[in-house]
XYZ file of C-alpha atoms in Angstrom:
740
model
C 39.236 4.159 28.641
C 41.827 1.113 26.502
C 45.153 1.730 25.530
C 43.410 0.220 21.844
C 39.922 2.962 22.281
C 43.268 5.812 22.661
C 45.001 5.086 19.713
C 41.299 4.786 17.662
C 40.077 8.326 18.621
C 43.758 9.781 17.541
C 44.345 7.834 14.411
C 40.132 8.486 13.582
C 40.667 10.842 10.953
C 43.780 10.117 9.304
C 44.182 8.298 6.076
C 41.993 5.087 5.589
C 45.928 3.438 5.153
C 46.584 2.959 8.626
C 43.538 1.111 9.248
C 43.991 -2.467 8.776
C 46.762 -2.287 11.216
C 45.350 -0.398 13.497
C 42.039 -3.084 14.229
C 44.644 -5.511 14.132
C 46.513 -4.084 17.178
C 43.233 -2.801 19.067
C 41.740 -6.465 18.957
C 44.845 -8.099 21.109
C 43.590 -5.202 23.710
C 41.037 -5.635 26.107
C 38.352 -2.336 25.950
C 37.858 -0.287 28.942
C 34.719 1.056 27.826
C 31.516 -0.077 26.355
C 30.139 3.269 25.095
C 30.244 5.143 22.781
C 33.144 7.044 21.870
C 34.614 8.489 24.595
C 37.731 10.957 24.545
C 39.794 11.556 27.808
C 40.327 14.813 28.960
C 43.507 15.541 30.673
C 42.417 16.872 33.907
C 44.267 20.163 33.399
C 42.089 20.793 30.594
C 38.797 19.700 32.518
C 38.308 23.566 32.436
C 39.654 25.428 29.377
C 39.385 22.876 27.020
C 37.096 19.324 27.541
C 36.775 16.932 24.608
C 33.532 16.660 22.401
C 32.521 13.083 22.302
C 29.852 11.262 20.858
C 28.468 11.009 24.699
C 28.912 14.845 24.654
C 26.907 15.514 21.258
C 24.389 12.917 22.255
C 23.750 14.778 25.903
C 23.632 18.420 24.143
C 21.442 16.950 21.965
C 18.862 16.310 24.833
C 19.472 19.809 26.264
C 18.143 21.125 23.219
C 14.809 19.625 23.312
C 13.796 21.791 26.328
C 12.697 25.518 26.079
C 15.871 27.343 27.217
C 14.171 29.032 30.301
C 13.497 25.501 31.200
C 17.201 24.031 31.195
C 18.971 27.290 32.766
C 20.543 25.711 35.231
C 22.223 23.441 32.669
C 23.140 25.826 30.000
C 24.118 28.899 32.808
C 26.690 25.621 33.813
C 27.454 24.001 30.810
C 31.684 22.941 31.782
C 29.796 21.331 35.427
C 27.685 19.499 32.843
C 30.450 18.318 30.185
C 32.390 17.299 33.237
C 29.382 15.239 34.290
C 29.323 13.858 30.873
C 32.927 12.783 31.144
C 33.049 11.554 34.884
C 32.096 8.136 34.288
C 34.555 7.915 31.762
C 37.627 10.235 33.264
C 37.016 10.419 37.680
C 39.395 13.576 37.530
C 36.341 14.858 36.291
C 34.061 15.150 39.631
C 37.230 16.777 41.989
C 36.115 20.031 41.551
C 32.526 18.716 42.394
C 32.941 17.237 45.834
C 34.652 13.704 44.738
C 38.384 14.269 45.022
C 39.504 11.104 44.924
C 37.082 10.103 42.258
C 34.349 9.001 44.164
C 31.872 6.737 42.670
C 32.849 7.735 39.469
C 35.120 5.942 36.076
C 33.311 2.975 36.883
C 31.994 2.691 33.451
C 34.115 -0.257 32.722
C 31.944 -2.300 34.958
C 28.647 -1.803 34.326
C 26.495 -3.291 32.074
C 22.745 -4.034 31.744
C 21.686 -7.779 29.913
C 18.288 -8.900 28.568
C 17.397 -12.452 28.133
C 17.175 -13.810 24.745
C 14.112 -12.374 24.272
C 15.088 -9.067 24.800
C 12.307 -8.763 27.394
C 13.155 -9.511 30.954
C 15.842 -7.700 32.914
C 19.073 -10.174 34.056
C 21.050 -7.682 35.311
C 20.359 -4.212 35.664
C 23.750 -2.708 37.117
C 23.889 0.517 34.306
C 20.604 1.436 35.136
C 21.620 1.091 38.540
C 23.598 3.730 38.495
C 21.489 6.175 36.388
C 19.325 6.198 39.107
C 21.786 7.130 41.827
C 22.952 10.210 39.960
C 18.987 10.757 39.007
C 18.626 10.718 42.936
C 21.477 13.236 43.185
C 19.887 15.224 41.016
C 16.528 15.198 42.811
C 18.064 15.885 46.141
C 20.481 18.805 44.428
C 16.635 20.283 42.709
C 15.238 20.082 46.040
C 17.386 22.843 48.218
C 16.369 26.103 49.143
C 19.393 27.064 47.867
C 20.245 24.674 45.326
C 23.598 24.469 43.636
C 23.100 24.795 40.308
C 26.780 23.925 39.400
C 26.525 20.387 41.395
C 23.031 19.786 39.757
C 24.444 20.134 35.872
C 27.257 17.823 36.945
C 24.132 15.563 38.351
C 23.130 15.683 35.202
C 25.746 15.705 33.313
C 26.724 12.209 35.232
C 23.475 10.533 34.612
C 22.693 11.486 31.040
C 26.146 9.824 30.517
C 25.042 5.982 31.797
C 21.752 6.205 30.453
C 22.952 6.750 27.263
C 25.429 3.438 27.346
C 21.998 1.375 27.208
C 21.763 2.691 23.410
C 25.031 0.978 21.709
C 24.469 -2.195 20.831
C 27.964 -3.786 21.944
C 26.934 -2.942 25.831
C 23.404 -4.989 24.847
C 25.482 -8.281 23.496
C 24.355 -11.909 24.078
C 27.288 -14.157 23.329
C 25.402 -17.253 24.142
C 22.354 -16.366 21.465
C 25.161 -14.399 18.904
C 28.702 -15.988 19.918
C 32.306 -14.059 20.919
C 31.745 -10.430 19.628
C 34.444 -9.156 17.349
C 35.742 -6.015 19.064
C 37.560 -4.570 16.114
C 34.114 -4.197 14.559
C 32.889 -2.585 17.262
C 36.142 0.252 17.298
C 35.534 0.161 13.284
C 32.125 1.482 14.476
C 32.266 3.774 17.019
C 35.141 5.440 14.591
C 32.946 5.757 11.477
C 30.421 8.057 13.528
C 32.957 10.034 15.538
C 34.077 11.136 12.582
C 31.240 13.549 11.736
C 31.694 15.742 14.996
C 32.480 18.901 14.372
C 34.645 20.143 17.313
C 36.688 18.057 19.356
C 37.086 20.483 22.171
C 33.803 22.188 23.822
C 34.447 26.154 23.855
C 34.682 27.753 26.909
C 31.128 29.420 28.203
C 30.677 33.203 28.317
C 29.917 35.651 31.013
C 26.115 34.254 29.546
C 25.569 31.823 28.194
C 23.194 33.520 24.639
C 26.745 34.574 24.115
C 29.009 31.298 24.021
C 29.643 30.303 20.900
C 28.121 26.682 20.260
C 28.091 26.131 16.175
C 29.625 23.552 15.162
C 28.409 21.610 18.250
C 26.472 18.783 15.659
C 28.090 15.178 13.413
C 27.580 16.372 10.805
C 26.475 12.483 10.213
C 23.314 12.328 11.802
C 21.270 15.011 11.344
C 18.344 13.487 14.554
C 14.729 14.287 15.186
C 14.117 13.091 18.434
C 10.961 13.593 20.094
C 9.869 14.925 24.079
C 8.663 11.026 25.084
C 6.775 10.836 28.310
C 8.776 11.541 31.529
C 9.726 8.099 33.239
C 12.883 8.082 36.166
C 16.451 7.354 35.025
C 15.903 3.510 35.189
C 12.852 3.147 33.254
C 15.219 5.186 30.658
C 18.065 3.154 30.453
C 16.515 -0.302 30.133
C 13.033 1.287 27.610
C 16.506 2.091 25.938
C 17.982 -1.415 25.899
C 14.904 -2.519 24.801
C 14.760 -0.336 21.917
C 18.240 -0.734 20.402
C 18.520 -4.704 21.041
C 16.319 -5.952 18.438
C 18.682 -4.036 15.861
C 22.219 -5.762 17.971
C 22.591 -8.573 15.831
C 22.339 -6.909 11.996
C 24.482 -3.998 13.408
C 27.581 -6.482 14.554
C 27.286 -9.148 11.240
C 26.776 -6.199 8.980
C 28.898 -4.010 9.453
C 31.207 -2.991 6.461
C 34.759 -2.334 8.001
C 35.968 -0.877 4.680
C 33.628 2.103 5.034
C 35.099 4.650 7.170
C 32.388 7.237 7.320
C 29.224 6.757 8.796
C 27.804 8.888 5.811
C 28.557 6.308 3.336
C 26.942 3.554 5.227
C 23.719 1.375 3.108
C 20.937 3.094 4.089
C 19.049 0.322 5.473
C 22.328 -0.137 7.969
C 22.413 3.842 8.037
C 19.233 3.955 9.205
C 19.112 1.802 12.017
C 22.307 3.726 13.686
C 20.370 6.746 13.789
C 17.325 5.452 15.814
C 20.239 3.957 18.190
C 20.830 7.351 19.005
C 17.762 8.973 18.548
C 16.743 6.612 20.936
C 19.632 7.873 23.327
C 18.510 10.989 22.949
C 15.292 10.531 23.649
C 15.854 8.136 27.321
C 17.553 11.249 28.214
C 15.158 13.825 28.231
C 12.226 11.518 29.431
C 15.202 11.447 32.485
C 15.814 14.961 33.342
C 12.177 16.044 32.569
C 10.791 13.391 34.892
C 13.476 14.914 37.652
C 12.206 18.416 37.000
C 8.556 17.077 37.460
C 9.481 15.759 40.908
C 10.541 18.487 42.425
C 7.870 20.984 41.106
C 10.397 22.461 38.326
C 9.896 26.149 37.397
C 10.605 27.911 34.854
C 10.111 31.934 33.700
C 9.403 33.819 30.902
C 10.874 36.559 30.855
C 10.029 39.702 28.161
C 13.127 41.656 26.686
C 13.929 45.306 28.144
C 12.986 48.333 26.415
C 16.227 50.660 28.187
C 16.187 54.695 28.075
C 18.984 56.214 28.901
C 19.621 59.975 29.824
C 23.551 60.630 29.401
C 23.393 64.193 30.805
C 22.244 62.981 34.155
C 23.282 59.349 34.177
C 19.725 57.721 34.415
C 17.830 55.076 33.247
C 14.348 54.092 33.045
C 13.958 50.542 32.179
C 10.056 49.802 30.591
C 7.375 48.279 33.180
C 7.934 44.631 31.839
C 5.632 41.844 33.116
C 7.607 38.632 34.398
C 5.698 35.392 34.159
C 6.373 31.418 35.349
C 5.782 28.137 34.012
C 4.672 25.062 36.238
C 2.964 21.534 35.614
C -0.456 22.706 36.084
C -0.418 26.370 34.075
C 1.320 29.764 33.578
C 1.233 32.679 36.097
C 2.075 36.282 36.995
C 5.051 36.526 38.969
C 3.073 39.408 40.557
C 4.180 39.036 44.129
C 8.515 40.431 45.375
C 8.647 37.842 47.784
C 8.288 35.632 45.138
C 11.448 36.363 43.222
C 14.873 35.732 44.805
C 16.237 38.030 42.078
C 15.173 40.892 39.991
C 18.291 42.494 38.440
C 19.280 44.521 35.808
C 22.363 43.786 34.612
C 24.474 46.337 31.429
C 26.013 44.234 28.195
C 29.222 46.078 27.186
C 30.457 45.713 23.576
C 34.073 46.157 22.018
C 34.379 48.823 18.753
C 32.587 46.198 16.655
C 29.712 46.205 18.847
C 30.426 42.522 19.762
C 29.055 41.772 23.560
C 32.593 41.821 25.841
C 31.571 41.349 29.188
C 29.234 42.176 31.811
C 28.285 44.936 34.529
C 30.277 43.909 37.244
C 27.200 44.436 39.415
C 23.255 44.570 39.221
C 20.932 47.350 39.678
C 18.286 46.040 41.781
C 14.587 45.876 39.732
C 11.490 47.679 41.752
C 8.398 45.581 41.774
C 4.838 47.573 41.221
C 1.986 46.287 43.462
C -0.172 47.962 41.942
C 0.298 47.083 38.299
C 2.355 43.818 39.492
C 5.174 44.552 37.346
C 9.366 45.734 36.976
C 10.786 48.587 36.147
C 13.624 50.977 36.594
C 12.414 55.231 37.262
C 14.979 57.562 36.761
C 17.653 55.200 38.348
C 20.927 56.552 39.199
C 23.063 54.328 36.234
C 25.149 52.666 38.603
C 28.210 50.453 37.131
C 28.420 51.620 33.854
C 31.753 51.578 31.719
C 32.722 54.799 30.034
C 33.042 55.636 26.612
C 31.077 52.292 25.343
C 28.117 50.986 23.653
C 25.592 49.330 26.519
C 22.919 47.653 26.121
C 20.362 45.972 29.003
C 19.832 42.591 30.105
C 17.648 41.207 33.223
C 17.417 37.853 35.151
C 15.298 37.418 37.695
C 15.132 33.873 39.505
C 12.780 32.204 41.693
C 12.450 29.188 44.468
C 12.191 25.754 42.157
C 13.219 28.172 38.554
C 16.820 27.866 37.495
C 18.538 31.691 37.110
C 16.808 33.165 33.686
C 18.441 36.281 31.384
C 16.025 37.740 29.435
C 17.151 38.904 25.763
C 19.231 41.971 24.822
C 17.246 45.731 25.066
C 16.150 46.724 21.891
C 18.624 49.076 21.345
C 22.110 50.567 22.634
C 23.644 53.320 23.679
C 26.654 55.634 23.660
C 27.788 56.250 27.763
C 29.954 59.109 27.734
C 31.937 59.881 31.298
C 31.416 62.351 34.078
C 34.686 64.316 35.702
C 35.974 64.144 39.196
C 37.875 66.984 40.067
C 41.011 65.976 43.356
C 40.702 68.464 45.938
C 43.495 67.357 48.310
C 46.153 64.612 48.242
C 48.581 64.851 51.050
C 51.213 62.985 52.128
C 54.370 62.951 54.536
C 57.332 60.600 54.207
C 59.479 60.491 57.483
C 63.322 59.927 56.879
C 63.731 57.916 60.190
C 61.850 55.137 59.249
C 60.763 55.029 55.090
C 56.782 55.184 56.690
C 54.657 57.275 54.301
C 51.467 58.416 55.074
C 48.546 59.667 52.715
C 45.836 61.924 53.996
C 42.989 64.039 53.446
C 42.745 62.565 49.666
C 39.334 64.251 48.435
C 37.208 64.455 45.533
C 34.237 65.493 43.523
C 31.875 64.127 40.990
C 29.736 66.639 38.483
C 26.924 64.457 38.984
C 25.214 66.031 41.580
C 23.572 62.596 42.512
C 27.014 61.894 43.859
C 29.365 64.761 44.479
C 31.838 64.388 47.471
C 32.978 60.940 46.887
C 32.119 59.057 49.310
C 32.574 54.732 49.699
C 29.042 54.199 47.876
C 30.684 55.468 45.023
C 33.824 53.740 44.704
C 34.472 49.892 43.998
C 38.340 50.398 44.016
C 40.495 53.039 45.245
C 43.696 53.259 44.889
C 47.258 54.678 45.630
C 50.047 54.355 43.139
C 53.951 55.725 43.701
C 55.220 57.169 40.371
C 58.744 58.354 40.071
C 59.731 60.796 37.046
C 60.697 59.475 33.640
C 58.844 58.591 30.563
C 55.513 57.828 30.319
C 52.051 59.745 30.097
C 51.699 63.267 30.939
C 48.902 64.299 33.008
C 46.492 67.292 33.604
C 49.115 69.569 35.533
C 51.786 67.821 32.535
C 53.631 65.602 34.420
C 55.449 62.575 33.299
C 56.016 60.086 35.021
C 55.684 55.983 35.395
C 55.218 53.300 38.335
C 57.989 53.129 41.120
C 58.978 49.413 41.574
C 60.932 48.207 44.904
C 64.104 46.842 44.116
C 62.043 43.520 44.156
C 60.537 44.574 40.891
C 57.021 45.211 42.512
C 54.945 48.173 41.915
C 55.013 50.065 45.067
C 50.949 50.428 45.604
C 48.089 49.454 47.465
C 44.403 50.334 49.101
C 42.904 53.570 50.094
C 40.878 53.542 52.936
C 37.578 56.158 53.818
C 38.529 57.715 57.820
C 34.859 58.598 58.858
C 35.054 60.502 61.401
C 37.072 62.720 59.047
C 35.478 62.204 55.822
C 38.560 61.886 53.910
C 40.246 58.628 51.816
C 44.199 57.742 53.098
C 46.350 55.192 53.577
C 48.735 55.175 56.717
C 51.909 53.273 57.280
C 52.795 52.669 54.199
C 56.588 51.034 54.226
C 59.352 51.941 51.812
C 61.951 50.360 53.434
C 62.778 48.541 49.807
C 62.367 51.451 47.601
C 66.180 53.118 46.600
C 65.128 56.262 44.953
C 68.314 56.447 42.524
C 70.391 60.071 41.772
C 68.296 62.384 39.851
C 64.765 60.399 40.711
C 61.589 62.490 41.724
C 59.142 60.715 43.862
C 54.650 61.744 43.959
C 51.666 60.000 44.592
C 48.946 59.040 41.961
C 45.784 58.409 43.249
C 43.225 56.455 41.030
C 39.627 56.228 41.968
C 37.220 53.678 40.548
C 33.582 54.490 40.914
C 30.506 52.768 39.905
C 29.312 55.964 38.050
C 30.825 56.029 34.707
C 34.154 59.145 35.245
C 37.319 59.009 33.180
C 40.655 60.623 32.544
C 41.991 61.633 29.528
C 45.925 61.609 29.388
C 48.461 62.955 26.797
C 51.785 61.111 26.369
C 54.783 63.550 25.202
C 53.690 62.530 21.480
C 50.182 64.085 22.007
C 48.559 60.827 21.759
C 45.079 61.081 24.115
C 44.615 58.122 26.068
C 41.474 57.368 27.392
C 41.477 55.510 31.139
C 37.836 54.717 32.959
C 38.686 56.066 36.038
C 39.419 59.566 38.629
C 43.334 60.357 38.341
C 44.219 62.957 40.754
C 48.229 63.625 41.960
C 50.246 64.829 44.968
C 51.826 68.378 43.937
C 54.375 67.282 45.905
C 57.613 65.143 45.866
C 59.592 63.187 47.808
C 63.291 60.850 47.996
C 63.335 57.805 49.885
C 66.770 58.002 51.757
C 69.492 55.458 51.633
C 69.915 52.849 54.516
C 73.006 53.307 56.970
C 74.924 49.613 57.699
C 76.634 49.001 60.172
C 79.657 46.844 59.955
C 82.121 45.619 62.401
C 85.753 45.636 62.785
C 87.325 42.965 60.790
C 89.099 40.458 63.469
C 92.696 39.836 62.132
C 95.491 36.932 62.239
C 98.797 38.120 60.080
C 101.331 35.630 59.410
C 104.766 38.868 59.820
C 107.126 35.681 58.153
C 104.651 34.618 55.421
C 102.550 38.088 55.175
C 99.539 36.676 55.261
C 96.852 37.491 56.308
C 93.076 36.095 57.388
C 90.048 38.002 58.654
C 87.057 36.663 60.624
C 83.808 37.541 62.738
C 82.741 40.011 59.941
C 79.326 41.370 60.741
C 76.405 43.379 59.264
C 73.603 44.993 60.059
C 71.150 47.318 58.109
C 69.342 49.872 60.313
C 66.106 48.934 58.292
C 64.864 46.319 60.838
C 68.421 45.738 61.842
C 68.353 42.677 59.103
C 71.664 40.842 59.330
C 73.316 41.089 55.568
C 74.207 37.267 54.461
C 74.558 35.249 51.988
C 71.467 34.970 50.986
C 71.175 38.720 51.173
C 73.939 39.547 48.740
C 73.993 36.405 46.221
C 70.224 35.324 46.475
C 67.903 37.164 47.350
C 65.605 37.785 43.938
C 66.017 41.269 42.597
C 64.331 43.069 39.836
C 65.709 41.478 37.072
C 65.635 44.760 35.712
C 67.959 45.786 38.395
C 71.520 46.239 37.467
C 72.624 43.782 40.762
C 75.747 45.689 41.735
C 75.244 44.364 45.672
C 78.721 42.978 47.077
C 80.781 41.661 50.267
C 84.117 43.221 49.228
C 87.747 43.979 51.701
C 90.639 45.736 50.104
C 93.483 46.277 52.348
C 94.679 50.033 52.780
C 97.741 51.793 53.769
C 98.062 53.298 57.917
C 96.415 56.873 56.447
C 93.349 54.921 54.646
C 94.752 55.176 51.074
C 93.294 52.328 48.945
C 95.445 49.521 47.397
C 95.158 47.427 44.559
C 94.347 44.391 47.078
C 90.495 43.428 47.030
C 88.534 40.500 46.784
C 85.102 39.080 47.767
C 84.662 38.084 51.092
C 83.352 34.178 52.493
C 80.114 33.268 54.505
C 80.714 31.218 56.984
C 76.746 29.334 57.396
C 77.538 27.603 60.821
C 78.988 30.988 62.862
C 77.047 33.077 60.958
C 80.429 35.817 60.108
C 81.964 36.642 56.702
C 85.626 36.477 56.660
C 88.375 35.755 54.449
C 92.166 34.055 54.424
C 94.978 33.801 52.315
C 95.692 37.345 51.512
C 98.779 37.936 50.640
C 100.825 40.825 51.482
C 103.970 40.131 50.144
C 104.707 42.535 47.120
C 103.523 45.581 49.174
C 106.262 48.596 50.370
C 107.601 47.822 53.748
C 105.142 50.002 56.511
C 102.324 49.773 58.055
C 98.407 48.502 56.012
C 95.059 47.218 57.507
C 92.149 45.543 55.846
C 88.636 47.548 55.313
C 85.180 45.603 54.144
C 82.419 47.182 52.319
C 78.853 45.859 52.052
C 76.820 46.982 49.058
C 72.940 46.078 49.152
C 71.163 48.346 46.755
C 69.106 50.409 49.684
C 72.482 52.149 51.423
C 74.714 54.527 50.316
C 77.637 52.970 48.793
C 79.526 55.464 46.627
C 83.217 56.232 47.808
C 85.968 54.551 50.265
C 84.483 56.507 52.906
C 81.518 53.663 53.218
C 84.191 50.980 54.081
C 83.905 49.590 57.218
C 86.190 50.545 59.931
C 89.789 49.821 59.480
C 91.142 46.554 61.517
C 93.953 46.498 63.010
C 97.832 48.244 62.022
C 100.268 45.063 60.598
C 103.688 45.450 59.173
C 104.988 44.428 56.735
C 109.188 44.336 56.391
C 111.006 43.150 53.595
C 114.188 40.844 54.510
C 117.452 42.561 54.841
C 120.238 41.908 51.832
C 121.692 39.205 51.564
C 125.669 39.298 50.757
C 128.601 36.219 49.784
C 131.745 36.104 51.220
C 134.084 36.101 48.326
C 137.358 34.222 49.020
C 140.664 36.537 49.009
C 142.148 35.721 45.332
C 138.665 37.297 44.218
C 138.478 39.948 47.425
C 139.020 42.765 44.361
C 136.667 41.507 42.087
C 133.976 41.959 44.772
C 135.240 44.711 45.580
C 134.274 46.442 43.038
C 130.931 44.613 41.949
C 129.555 44.525 45.415
C 128.559 48.487 45.300
C 127.122 47.314 42.317
C 124.501 44.857 43.757
C 124.064 47.209 46.517
C 122.766 50.152 44.378
C 120.623 47.571 41.749
C 118.841 46.146 45.095
C 118.056 49.607 45.710
C 117.171 51.345 42.942
C 114.446 47.707 42.656
C 113.101 48.601 45.839
C 112.893 51.766 44.773
C 110.846 51.186 42.358
C 109.026 48.737 43.725
C 107.761 51.472 45.328
C 107.557 53.718 42.866
C 104.823 50.971 41.251
C 102.866 50.657 44.684
C 102.734 54.256 45.330
C 101.246 55.495 41.667
C 98.417 52.395 42.151
C 97.814 53.946 45.842
C 97.583 57.825 43.959
C 95.068 56.676 41.188
C 92.729 54.938 43.303
C 92.758 57.753 45.976
C 91.910 59.832 42.497
C 88.909 57.665 41.495
């Protein structure tokens, strides 16, 4: 779209005071698209809220002319249809349908349809040719035994756009006959029509077309009354539309009053001419779609409203017999052969607390065919895929070759489904301290429904295990309070159970808990959840005695466990000591976690992302100890050498320490190792000695000898007192550190 058109679409509903400024700007720009107004959807919004513009409105008006059952291949794929309408204008709308680079789409600016001055002979048919290409793609897709209805709906949308393009007077403008076209007039004209659209964005389709809110998707200025025209190909429909509009082109352009901002305020004659153009465009789209379905011998189904009976005590469902019919171009027939139906199934619709349709069941129940009556039903069928504690109704779905999948109306009444109980008879586990491996085994459960009994794979669509830890949370029937356990990365520790056919039990083996740390006072246990395809549930009560219902069966292990902290292997620091400067350096320090022999490097300590709710106490530290392993106050961070891949430290000053022998030790904290206390420092380095320099005396002259004789002992005593004080201060620090 040209910048002028984009600016206009943004402005069109704003105050009229800006009008003259805008049209002057627009008149100086070239148009990208010769067509009805079309807003360009941002690519990231195509599957969330595509734009609703005049082209979409006209295409939707054409769809509404068909019997609902006949056009389900479009209405059940509405987004694909909307994307198709937009693709000639925006290539990105075609990406999801196999045209990763836009393909031939986004070409609308290059197309036109030209008639001679009498409006009879076609001089330029590029627009009609393009519509016919999309028509041919639609035929090819609909003829397949397994049609891709999304692609078919997409091609129907692209064809609709190319056809309706011929219904605008600007596209038919003959400069030889009428002179240069005033682009400003056209922009104002299409904007006055666009202002009547009730919505700007299309809704996200619901799980079923009937539950998609399409109210307001019309133009309040024009109540069109199109008629069902004779089916013709897309090429003929495009040309016929152009010839219908051509006689009105000059008057539409010359008589337009740019000061009237809304089409509803136009003079009656002018308004009616525009309404005719819009109506003709809708009829042309309908004629081409109808012709396409005729060419492939398209059928559509007529399905009666199902009558359902559900027994809450047995979970058995009955559907009264129903006769399904299909319509072709030659007549109406009974779908009385099971082989003709490619789909025949019952689904459930679940309602929220206000009885609004909420969701569709995850799977259907196959309908039964009675060859004697030629009808479809369900008789005393176990109602799988029901949702417990929920109001429910039934809807059926059929499909056949050369027909789109078709839904019935909802069953006349809905029924309330309660739930059934499941008892877990065994949940065992074993945890290995040596390698942090957990095995969950011998899990068995029984449902009170006789038709189910022991829980088998055919009864379950999901079976999970989760490690829980004691703490604030929900209270289960055995009054255990807890919440899901997370590993150090913040991931809930859970997984799926599998069924062991040989042992007839559920299990999950070789679960690696290496990254699960059990802090002091924490106790772990196993929670098993079975999501069955029959309505089962669990009632859980929290510490406030609030009851919560969950639509699954839950069991818990009676035994508990804790994970073992990791042991680290840390090398002895290699040191270099300058005794004169009292400077200590340490190199070649390595550390490994016994879990998978993981190297403790800079990433592990400082970069590896962890659960933000865990206090990050990771560290790599050095500390000076006495020979007897009493800690000093000299402590700091180790540095990482990425080339040599070891830890090191340089420039540790031992100056100021009391004379004696010292060593260096290092410590690593990794969240999963037991790191409390000085015992978890590494092996000490080699011993270094700290020695104070000898006391210095001045040589005094004889004249002051007597004074020196008196002063010198005082100086010596003072120096010794200072040394003693330093020693006591360091000893005090060492004692305090040791007590810690």
